[in-house]
Structures are given as C-alpha cells and as structure tokens.
Amino acid sequence: MVKTTAQTFFSDEERQRIKAAVFEAEKRTSGEIVPMVVDTSYDYPRAEILGAVLLSLATGVTASWAFGDSSVWFFLPIFALAYFPFKFFIRYTPTLKRCLIHPVEICGEVEEKALVSFLEQGLHHTRNHTGILILLSLFERRVYVLADRGINARVPLHVWEEIVETVTEGIHQGLACDALCEAITRCAELLEEHFPSREDDRNELPDLILG
C-alpha cells in the first residue's frame, strides 16, 4: 500500500525508530533535530484552475466540433459544466497536478514552508540557536533542511545538501525511514564537534512532527 499522507507515511514502528534516532543524536550534542513530514507545502490553486480551463476547453471544443457544428453556443455550456469536475479531478490527482506546477514554484513553496514551520515550531527559540528542521513535503516530493544561525555560523551550507540527497535517495528507494535516521545521525556528527552535549541539556522540541 502506497503511503501518501503525513500521518501514514511512516508506520508506528518506523516512527519509534525515528524518535529513537533523534534521542540518541541529541545525547551527543546540545543541538535540537526535528524531522517534520507534511502532506504538502502549498495548495497550488493556480494549477487547479489552469488544468481545469485547459481540459474544459479541450472537451468543449471537441464536443462542439463533433456534435454541435462548431457552434459557440454549444461549446460554452459544455465548457462551464466540465470546469468544476475537472478542477476537483486535478485536485485529487497529485501526479497530474504536479505536471501543472513549475519546478521553481515548487522549490520556493517548500522553502517557504520550512521557514514558516521553523518559526511556528519554535526552533528559533532554542537556547544556543542550534535547531535543525528536516522537512519532508510529500506532494512536492522534496526534502529541505533548515538550520538556525548558531549552526550555520560554523557548518558550511553545502553540507545540508548532502543531508537532502541522503533522504531523497532513500525515499526513492523505498527506504525513507532508514534514510531519515541516517540523516539525523549525520546531523549529530556535524553538531557534536561545535555543540557538544551538556549536563543541563533538556529536550526543548518534539522528536517528530506529522502535519
């Protein structure tokens, strides 16, 4: 069975493995690592409208030509009647909907979702500004890693691209849980040198967020 929503993407056993990976990682460092899985980063209403217009236009023109002697008065009601069914069809057909969205827009929306989630979940309030968000956005099939300023001041930005590649490749191979746990461990390795664990450390953030 294909896992398509944030709530069902990982099994209960996989969720426990991820939380355990976060727990072990945070024992080694004062950083806070938060994996987050969301259904989508944005609704993309423009894609639904564009797709519905194109499909309704094609349906109306074809029907008008075949049955209405190319009459505009035959075309218009067909177009109007087809628009909303096609719009809902696109909304609930992710593969088709993705084809109507430019990759640049997808990347921008995932990045914005990561930034907003970083603030909403309070990752910017950690004691030493050492929060890391690993965002999996399922509809877009994108992974985004966002680290707070305390970390980025010491860890090169290109390193996060390696984390993204690890998780993305794991998802493509059907090993999302393994890849995410590996990415969490890798984050701990990067943080351990600059932000070692301290006796008064406490877990400030959730170990896994499903939204």
PDB file of C-alpha atoms in Angstrom:
ATOM      1  CA  MET A   1       0.000   0.000   0.000  1.00  0.00           C
ATOM      2  CA  VAL A   2       1.403   3.380  -1.047  1.00  0.00           C
ATOM      3  CA  LYS A   3       1.858   5.828   1.770  1.00  0.00           C
ATOM      4  CA  THR A   4       0.548   9.202   0.662  1.00  0.00           C
ATOM      5  CA  THR A   5      -0.179  11.264   3.769  1.00  0.00           C
ATOM      6  CA  ALA A   6       1.975  12.600   6.570  1.00  0.00           C
ATOM      7  CA  GLN A   7       0.037  10.571   9.139  1.00  0.00           C
ATOM      8  CA  THR A   8       0.546   7.267   7.309  1.00  0.00           C
ATOM      9  CA  PHE A   9       3.881   7.813   5.555  1.00  0.00           C
ATOM     10  CA  PHE A  10       5.722   6.082   8.410  1.00  0.00           C
ATOM     11  CA  SER A  11       4.426   3.053  10.296  1.00  0.00           C
ATOM     12  CA  ASP A  12       4.228   3.122  14.097  1.00  0.00           C
ATOM     13  CA  GLU A  13       7.421   1.077  14.285  1.00  0.00           C
ATOM     14  CA  GLU A  14       9.203   3.481  11.922  1.00  0.00           C
ATOM     15  CA  ARG A  15       8.057   6.469  13.964  1.00  0.00           C
ATOM     16  CA  GLN A  16       9.573   4.926  17.064  1.00  0.00           C
ATOM     17  CA  ARG A  17      12.823   4.303  15.204  1.00  0.00           C
ATOM     18  CA  ILE A  18      12.969   7.942  14.098  1.00  0.00           C
ATOM     19  CA  LYS A  19      12.258   9.219  17.596  1.00  0.00           C
ATOM     20  CA  ALA A  20      14.945   6.896  18.971  1.00  0.00           C
ATOM     21  CA  ALA A  21      17.407   8.210  16.369  1.00  0.00           C
ATOM     22  CA  VAL A  22      16.648  11.782  17.434  1.00  0.00           C
ATOM     23  CA  PHE A  23      17.011  10.848  21.112  1.00  0.00           C
ATOM     24  CA  GLU A  24      20.393   9.207  20.516  1.00  0.00           C
ATOM     25  CA  ALA A  25      21.564  12.092  18.344  1.00  0.00           C
ATOM     26  CA  GLU A  26      20.632  14.691  20.944  1.00  0.00           C
ATOM     27  CA  LYS A  27      22.530  12.771  23.621  1.00  0.00           C
ATOM     28  CA  ARG A  28      25.693  13.612  21.672  1.00  0.00           C
ATOM     29  CA  THR A  29      25.046  17.300  21.090  1.00  0.00           C
ATOM     30  CA  SER A  30      23.251  20.320  22.512  1.00  0.00           C
ATOM     31  CA  GLY A  31      21.574  20.806  19.134  1.00  0.00           C
ATOM     32  CA  GLU A  32      17.877  20.101  18.558  1.00  0.00           C
ATOM     33  CA  ILE A  33      16.984  18.000  15.499  1.00  0.00           C
ATOM     34  CA  VAL A  34      13.341  17.946  14.399  1.00  0.00           C
ATOM     35  CA  PRO A  35      12.120  15.781  11.468  1.00  0.00           C
ATOM     36  CA  MET A  36       8.811  17.015  10.069  1.00  0.00           C
ATOM     37  CA  VAL A  37       6.538  15.389   7.479  1.00  0.00           C
ATOM     38  CA  VAL A  38       3.748  17.355   5.766  1.00  0.00           C
ATOM     39  CA  ASP A  39       1.235  16.412   3.089  1.00  0.00           C
ATOM     40  CA  THR A  40       2.020  19.478   1.003  1.00  0.00           C
ATOM     41  CA  SER A  41       3.732  22.823   1.364  1.00  0.00           C
ATOM     42  CA  TYR A  42       1.010  24.740  -0.512  1.00  0.00           C
ATOM     43  CA  ASP A  43      -2.371  24.178  -2.171  1.00  0.00           C
ATOM     44  CA  TYR A  44      -1.335  25.469  -5.631  1.00  0.00           C
ATOM     45  CA  PRO A  45      -4.809  26.729  -6.653  1.00  0.00           C
ATOM     46  CA  ARG A  46      -3.431  28.207  -9.879  1.00  0.00           C
ATOM     47  CA  ALA A  47      -2.521  24.713 -11.093  1.00  0.00           C
ATOM     48  CA  GLU A  48      -6.077  23.508 -10.499  1.00  0.00           C
ATOM     49  CA  ILE A  49      -7.539  26.489 -12.353  1.00  0.00           C
ATOM     50  CA  LEU A  50      -5.120  26.181 -15.271  1.00  0.00           C
ATOM     51  CA  GLY A  51      -5.674  22.463 -15.609  1.00  0.00           C
ATOM     52  CA  ALA A  52      -9.444  22.759 -15.382  1.00  0.00           C
ATOM     53  CA  VAL A  53      -9.510  25.504 -18.023  1.00  0.00           C
ATOM     54  CA  LEU A  54      -7.339  23.513 -20.429  1.00  0.00           C
ATOM     55  CA  LEU A  55      -9.287  20.271 -20.022  1.00  0.00           C
ATOM     56  CA  SER A  56     -12.653  22.033 -20.193  1.00  0.00           C
ATOM     57  CA  LEU A  57     -11.528  23.924 -23.262  1.00  0.00           C
ATOM     58  CA  ALA A  58     -10.439  20.734 -24.990  1.00  0.00           C
ATOM     59  CA  THR A  59     -13.675  18.973 -24.021  1.00  0.00           C
ATOM     60  CA  GLY A  60     -15.868  21.863 -25.156  1.00  0.00           C
ATOM     61  CA  VAL A  61     -14.085  22.294 -28.483  1.00  0.00           C
ATOM     62  CA  THR A  62     -14.170  18.561 -29.222  1.00  0.00           C
ATOM     63  CA  ALA A  63     -17.831  18.197 -28.283  1.00  0.00           C
ATOM     64  CA  SER A  64     -18.786  21.308 -30.215  1.00  0.00           C
ATOM     65  CA  TRP A  65     -16.964  20.115 -33.313  1.00  0.00           C
ATOM     66  CA  ALA A  66     -18.356  16.565 -33.081  1.00  0.00           C
ATOM     67  CA  PHE A  67     -21.960  17.257 -32.091  1.00  0.00           C
ATOM     68  CA  GLY A  68     -22.687  20.971 -32.318  1.00  0.00           C
ATOM     69  CA  ASP A  69     -21.494  22.015 -35.762  1.00  0.00           C
ATOM     70  CA  SER A  70     -18.683  24.036 -34.055  1.00  0.00           C
ATOM     71  CA  SER A  71     -21.269  26.355 -32.503  1.00  0.00           C
ATOM     72  CA  VAL A  72     -20.010  28.614 -29.701  1.00  0.00           C
ATOM     73  CA  TRP A  73     -23.439  28.244 -28.049  1.00  0.00           C
ATOM     74  CA  PHE A  74     -22.880  24.508 -27.852  1.00  0.00           C
ATOM     75  CA  PHE A  75     -19.291  24.996 -26.660  1.00  0.00           C
ATOM     76  CA  LEU A  76     -19.981  27.401 -23.766  1.00  0.00           C
ATOM     77  CA  PRO A  77     -22.306  25.223 -21.646  1.00  0.00           C
ATOM     78  CA  ILE A  78     -20.038  22.186 -22.158  1.00  0.00           C
ATOM     79  CA  PHE A  79     -17.061  24.249 -21.044  1.00  0.00           C
ATOM     80  CA  ALA A  80     -18.926  25.578 -17.986  1.00  0.00           C
ATOM     81  CA  LEU A  81     -20.268  22.180 -16.945  1.00  0.00           C
ATOM     82  CA  ALA A  82     -16.873  20.491 -17.293  1.00  0.00           C
ATOM     83  CA  TYR A  83     -14.829  23.107 -15.415  1.00  0.00           C
ATOM     84  CA  PHE A  84     -15.555  22.183 -11.790  1.00  0.00           C
ATOM     85  CA  PRO A  85     -15.433  18.382 -12.246  1.00  0.00           C
ATOM     86  CA  PHE A  86     -12.050  18.766 -13.906  1.00  0.00           C
ATOM     87  CA  LYS A  87     -10.881  21.103 -11.160  1.00  0.00           C
ATOM     88  CA  PHE A  88     -11.708  18.543  -8.458  1.00  0.00           C
ATOM     89  CA  PHE A  89     -10.230  15.775 -10.588  1.00  0.00           C
ATOM     90  CA  ILE A  90      -6.905  17.619 -10.737  1.00  0.00           C
ATOM     91  CA  ARG A  91      -7.030  18.422  -7.019  1.00  0.00           C
ATOM     92  CA  TYR A  92      -7.212  14.729  -6.156  1.00  0.00           C
ATOM     93  CA  THR A  93      -4.773  13.534  -8.837  1.00  0.00           C
ATOM     94  CA  PRO A  94      -1.363  14.576  -7.462  1.00  0.00           C
ATOM     95  CA  THR A  95       0.648  13.258 -10.418  1.00  0.00           C
ATOM     96  CA  LEU A  96      -1.324  15.363 -12.883  1.00  0.00           C
ATOM     97  CA  LYS A  97      -1.360  18.405 -10.623  1.00  0.00           C
ATOM     98  CA  ARG A  98       2.442  18.344 -10.210  1.00  0.00           C
ATOM     99  CA  CYS A  99       2.799  18.475 -14.009  1.00  0.00           C
ATOM    100  CA  LEU A 100       0.997  21.831 -13.994  1.00  0.00           C
ATOM    101  CA  ILE A 101       3.368  23.450 -11.490  1.00  0.00           C
ATOM    102  CA  HIS A 102       6.745  24.888 -12.451  1.00  0.00           C
ATOM    103  CA  PRO A 103       9.653  23.313 -10.509  1.00  0.00           C
ATOM    104  CA  VAL A 104      10.831  26.768  -9.447  1.00  0.00           C
ATOM    105  CA  GLU A 105       7.461  27.430  -7.795  1.00  0.00           C
ATOM    106  CA  ILE A 106       7.580  24.070  -6.043  1.00  0.00           C
ATOM    107  CA  CYS A 107      11.066  24.742  -4.663  1.00  0.00           C
ATOM    108  CA  GLY A 108      10.018  28.186  -3.494  1.00  0.00           C
ATOM    109  CA  GLU A 109       6.917  26.927  -1.697  1.00  0.00           C
ATOM    110  CA  VAL A 110       8.817  24.134   0.062  1.00  0.00           C
ATOM    111  CA  GLU A 111      11.456  26.596   1.228  1.00  0.00           C
ATOM    112  CA  GLU A 112       8.759  28.967   2.493  1.00  0.00           C
ATOM    113  CA  LYS A 113       7.008  26.101   4.300  1.00  0.00           C
ATOM    114  CA  ALA A 114      10.290  25.213   6.003  1.00  0.00           C
ATOM    115  CA  LEU A 115      10.858  28.809   7.111  1.00  0.00           C
ATOM    116  CA  VAL A 116       7.308  29.183   8.431  1.00  0.00           C
ATOM    117  CA  SER A 117       7.417  25.809  10.213  1.00  0.00           C
ATOM    118  CA  PHE A 118      10.786  26.682  11.733  1.00  0.00           C
ATOM    119  CA  LEU A 119       9.202  29.705  13.379  1.00  0.00           C
ATOM    120  CA  GLU A 120       5.855  28.076  14.215  1.00  0.00           C
ATOM    121  CA  GLN A 121       7.521  25.149  15.951  1.00  0.00           C
ATOM    122  CA  GLY A 122       9.844  27.427  17.916  1.00  0.00           C
ATOM    123  CA  LEU A 123      13.120  26.108  16.529  1.00  0.00           C
ATOM    124  CA  HIS A 124      14.478  29.657  16.637  1.00  0.00           C
ATOM    125  CA  HIS A 125      13.954  29.740  20.423  1.00  0.00           C
ATOM    126  CA  THR A 126      16.482  27.056  21.355  1.00  0.00           C
ATOM    127  CA  ARG A 127      18.999  28.168  23.953  1.00  0.00           C
ATOM    128  CA  ASN A 128      22.032  28.349  21.655  1.00  0.00           C
ATOM    129  CA  HIS A 129      20.176  28.752  18.364  1.00  0.00           C
ATOM    130  CA  THR A 130      21.038  25.192  17.399  1.00  0.00           C
ATOM    131  CA  GLY A 131      17.759  23.906  15.961  1.00  0.00           C
ATOM    132  CA  ILE A 132      17.671  21.870  12.743  1.00  0.00           C
ATOM    133  CA  LEU A 133      14.480  21.158  10.787  1.00  0.00           C
ATOM    134  CA  ILE A 134      14.418  18.273   8.305  1.00  0.00           C
ATOM    135  CA  LEU A 135      11.243  18.805   6.263  1.00  0.00           C
ATOM    136  CA  LEU A 136       9.719  16.115   4.056  1.00  0.00           C
ATOM    137  CA  SER A 137       6.992  17.571   1.825  1.00  0.00           C
ATOM    138  CA  LEU A 138       5.186  14.630   0.264  1.00  0.00           C
ATOM    139  CA  PHE A 139       3.180  16.172  -2.575  1.00  0.00           C
ATOM    140  CA  GLU A 140       6.189  18.061  -3.896  1.00  0.00           C
ATOM    141  CA  ARG A 141       8.493  15.092  -3.310  1.00  0.00           C
ATOM    142  CA  ARG A 142      11.013  17.473  -1.819  1.00  0.00           C
ATOM    143  CA  VAL A 143      13.254  17.460   1.252  1.00  0.00           C
ATOM    144  CA  TYR A 144      14.505  20.672   2.828  1.00  0.00           C
ATOM    145  CA  VAL A 145      16.943  21.125   5.703  1.00  0.00           C
ATOM    146  CA  LEU A 146      16.961  24.385   7.644  1.00  0.00           C
ATOM    147  CA  ALA A 147      19.407  25.144  10.452  1.00  0.00           C
ATOM    148  CA  ASP A 148      19.414  28.055  12.889  1.00  0.00           C
ATOM    149  CA  ARG A 149      22.045  30.788  12.768  1.00  0.00           C
ATOM    150  CA  GLY A 150      24.098  29.319  15.592  1.00  0.00           C
ATOM    151  CA  ILE A 151      24.777  26.255  13.442  1.00  0.00           C
ATOM    152  CA  ASN A 152      25.143  27.939  10.071  1.00  0.00           C
ATOM    153  CA  ALA A 153      27.863  30.140  11.519  1.00  0.00           C
ATOM    154  CA  ARG A 154      30.026  27.019  11.886  1.00  0.00           C
ATOM    155  CA  VAL A 155      28.720  24.399   9.469  1.00  0.00           C
ATOM    156  CA  PRO A 156      29.096  25.061   5.702  1.00  0.00           C
ATOM    157  CA  LEU A 157      25.769  25.411   3.910  1.00  0.00           C
ATOM    158  CA  HIS A 158      26.670  22.831   1.240  1.00  0.00           C
ATOM    159  CA  VAL A 159      26.694  20.157   3.960  1.00  0.00           C
ATOM    160  CA  TRP A 160      22.908  20.367   4.214  1.00  0.00           C
ATOM    161  CA  GLU A 161      22.675  19.453   0.530  1.00  0.00           C
ATOM    162  CA  GLU A 162      24.297  16.130   1.417  1.00  0.00           C
ATOM    163  CA  ILE A 163      21.600  15.543   4.038  1.00  0.00           C
ATOM    164  CA  VAL A 164      18.887  16.333   1.491  1.00  0.00           C
ATOM    165  CA  GLU A 165      20.405  13.904  -1.016  1.00  0.00           C
ATOM    166  CA  THR A 166      20.571  11.165   1.605  1.00  0.00           C
ATOM    167  CA  VAL A 167      16.884  11.434   2.486  1.00  0.00           C
ATOM    168  CA  THR A 168      15.718  11.964  -1.095  1.00  0.00           C
ATOM    169  CA  GLU A 169      17.598   8.925  -2.351  1.00  0.00           C
ATOM    170  CA  GLY A 170      16.223   6.837   0.498  1.00  0.00           C
ATOM    171  CA  ILE A 171      12.650   7.840  -0.331  1.00  0.00           C
ATOM    172  CA  HIS A 172      13.155   6.922  -3.995  1.00  0.00           C
ATOM    173  CA  GLN A 173      14.451   3.508  -2.933  1.00  0.00           C
ATOM    174  CA  GLY A 174      11.546   2.918  -0.557  1.00  0.00           C
ATOM    175  CA  LEU A 175      13.824   3.264   2.468  1.00  0.00           C
ATOM    176  CA  ALA A 176      12.599   6.588   3.809  1.00  0.00           C
ATOM    177  CA  CYS A 177      12.870   5.642   7.478  1.00  0.00           C
ATOM    178  CA  ASP A 178      16.416   4.297   7.134  1.00  0.00           C
ATOM    179  CA  ALA A 179      17.493   7.376   5.201  1.00  0.00           C
ATOM    180  CA  LEU A 180      15.932   9.791   7.673  1.00  0.00           C
ATOM    181  CA  CYS A 181      17.579   8.035  10.619  1.00  0.00           C
ATOM    182  CA  GLU A 182      20.895   8.183   8.769  1.00  0.00           C
ATOM    183  CA  ALA A 183      20.390  11.910   8.132  1.00  0.00           C
ATOM    184  CA  ILE A 184      19.613  12.510  11.816  1.00  0.00           C
ATOM    185  CA  THR A 185      22.788  10.696  12.824  1.00  0.00           C
ATOM    186  CA  ARG A 186      24.773  12.695  10.285  1.00  0.00           C
ATOM    187  CA  CYS A 187      23.389  15.944  11.724  1.00  0.00           C
ATOM    188  CA  ALA A 188      24.530  14.848  15.178  1.00  0.00           C
ATOM    189  CA  GLU A 189      28.028  14.176  13.842  1.00  0.00           C
ATOM    190  CA  LEU A 190      28.172  17.660  12.341  1.00  0.00           C
ATOM    191  CA  LEU A 191      26.974  19.296  15.541  1.00  0.00           C
ATOM    192  CA  GLU A 192      28.938  17.243  18.026  1.00  0.00           C
ATOM    193  CA  GLU A 193      32.243  18.999  17.354  1.00  0.00           C
ATOM    194  CA  HIS A 194      30.902  22.529  17.786  1.00  0.00           C
ATOM    195  CA  PHE A 195      27.941  21.930  20.103  1.00  0.00           C
ATOM    196  CA  PRO A 196      28.734  19.033  22.460  1.00  0.00           C
ATOM    197  CA  SER A 197      26.106  17.860  24.915  1.00  0.00           C
ATOM    198  CA  ARG A 198      25.971  19.492  28.337  1.00  0.00           C
ATOM    199  CA  GLU A 199      24.782  18.254  31.697  1.00  0.00           C
ATOM    200  CA  ASP A 200      21.926  20.760  31.842  1.00  0.00           C
ATOM    201  CA  ASP A 201      20.634  19.998  28.342  1.00  0.00           C
ATOM    202  CA  ARG A 202      16.945  19.238  28.002  1.00  0.00           C
ATOM    203  CA  ASN A 203      14.779  18.223  25.089  1.00  0.00           C
ATOM    204  CA  GLU A 204      13.222  21.518  24.014  1.00  0.00           C
ATOM    205  CA  LEU A 205      11.385  20.376  20.873  1.00  0.00           C
ATOM    206  CA  PRO A 206       9.329  17.402  19.568  1.00  0.00           C
ATOM    207  CA  ASP A 207      11.263  14.452  18.162  1.00  0.00           C
ATOM    208  CA  LEU A 208       8.923  14.047  15.172  1.00  0.00           C
ATOM    209  CA  ILE A 209       6.177  16.278  13.757  1.00  0.00           C
ATOM    210  CA  LEU A 210       3.475  14.986  11.411  1.00  0.00           C
ATOM    211  CA  GLY A 211       1.362  17.700   9.876  1.00  0.00           C
TER     212      GLY A 211
END
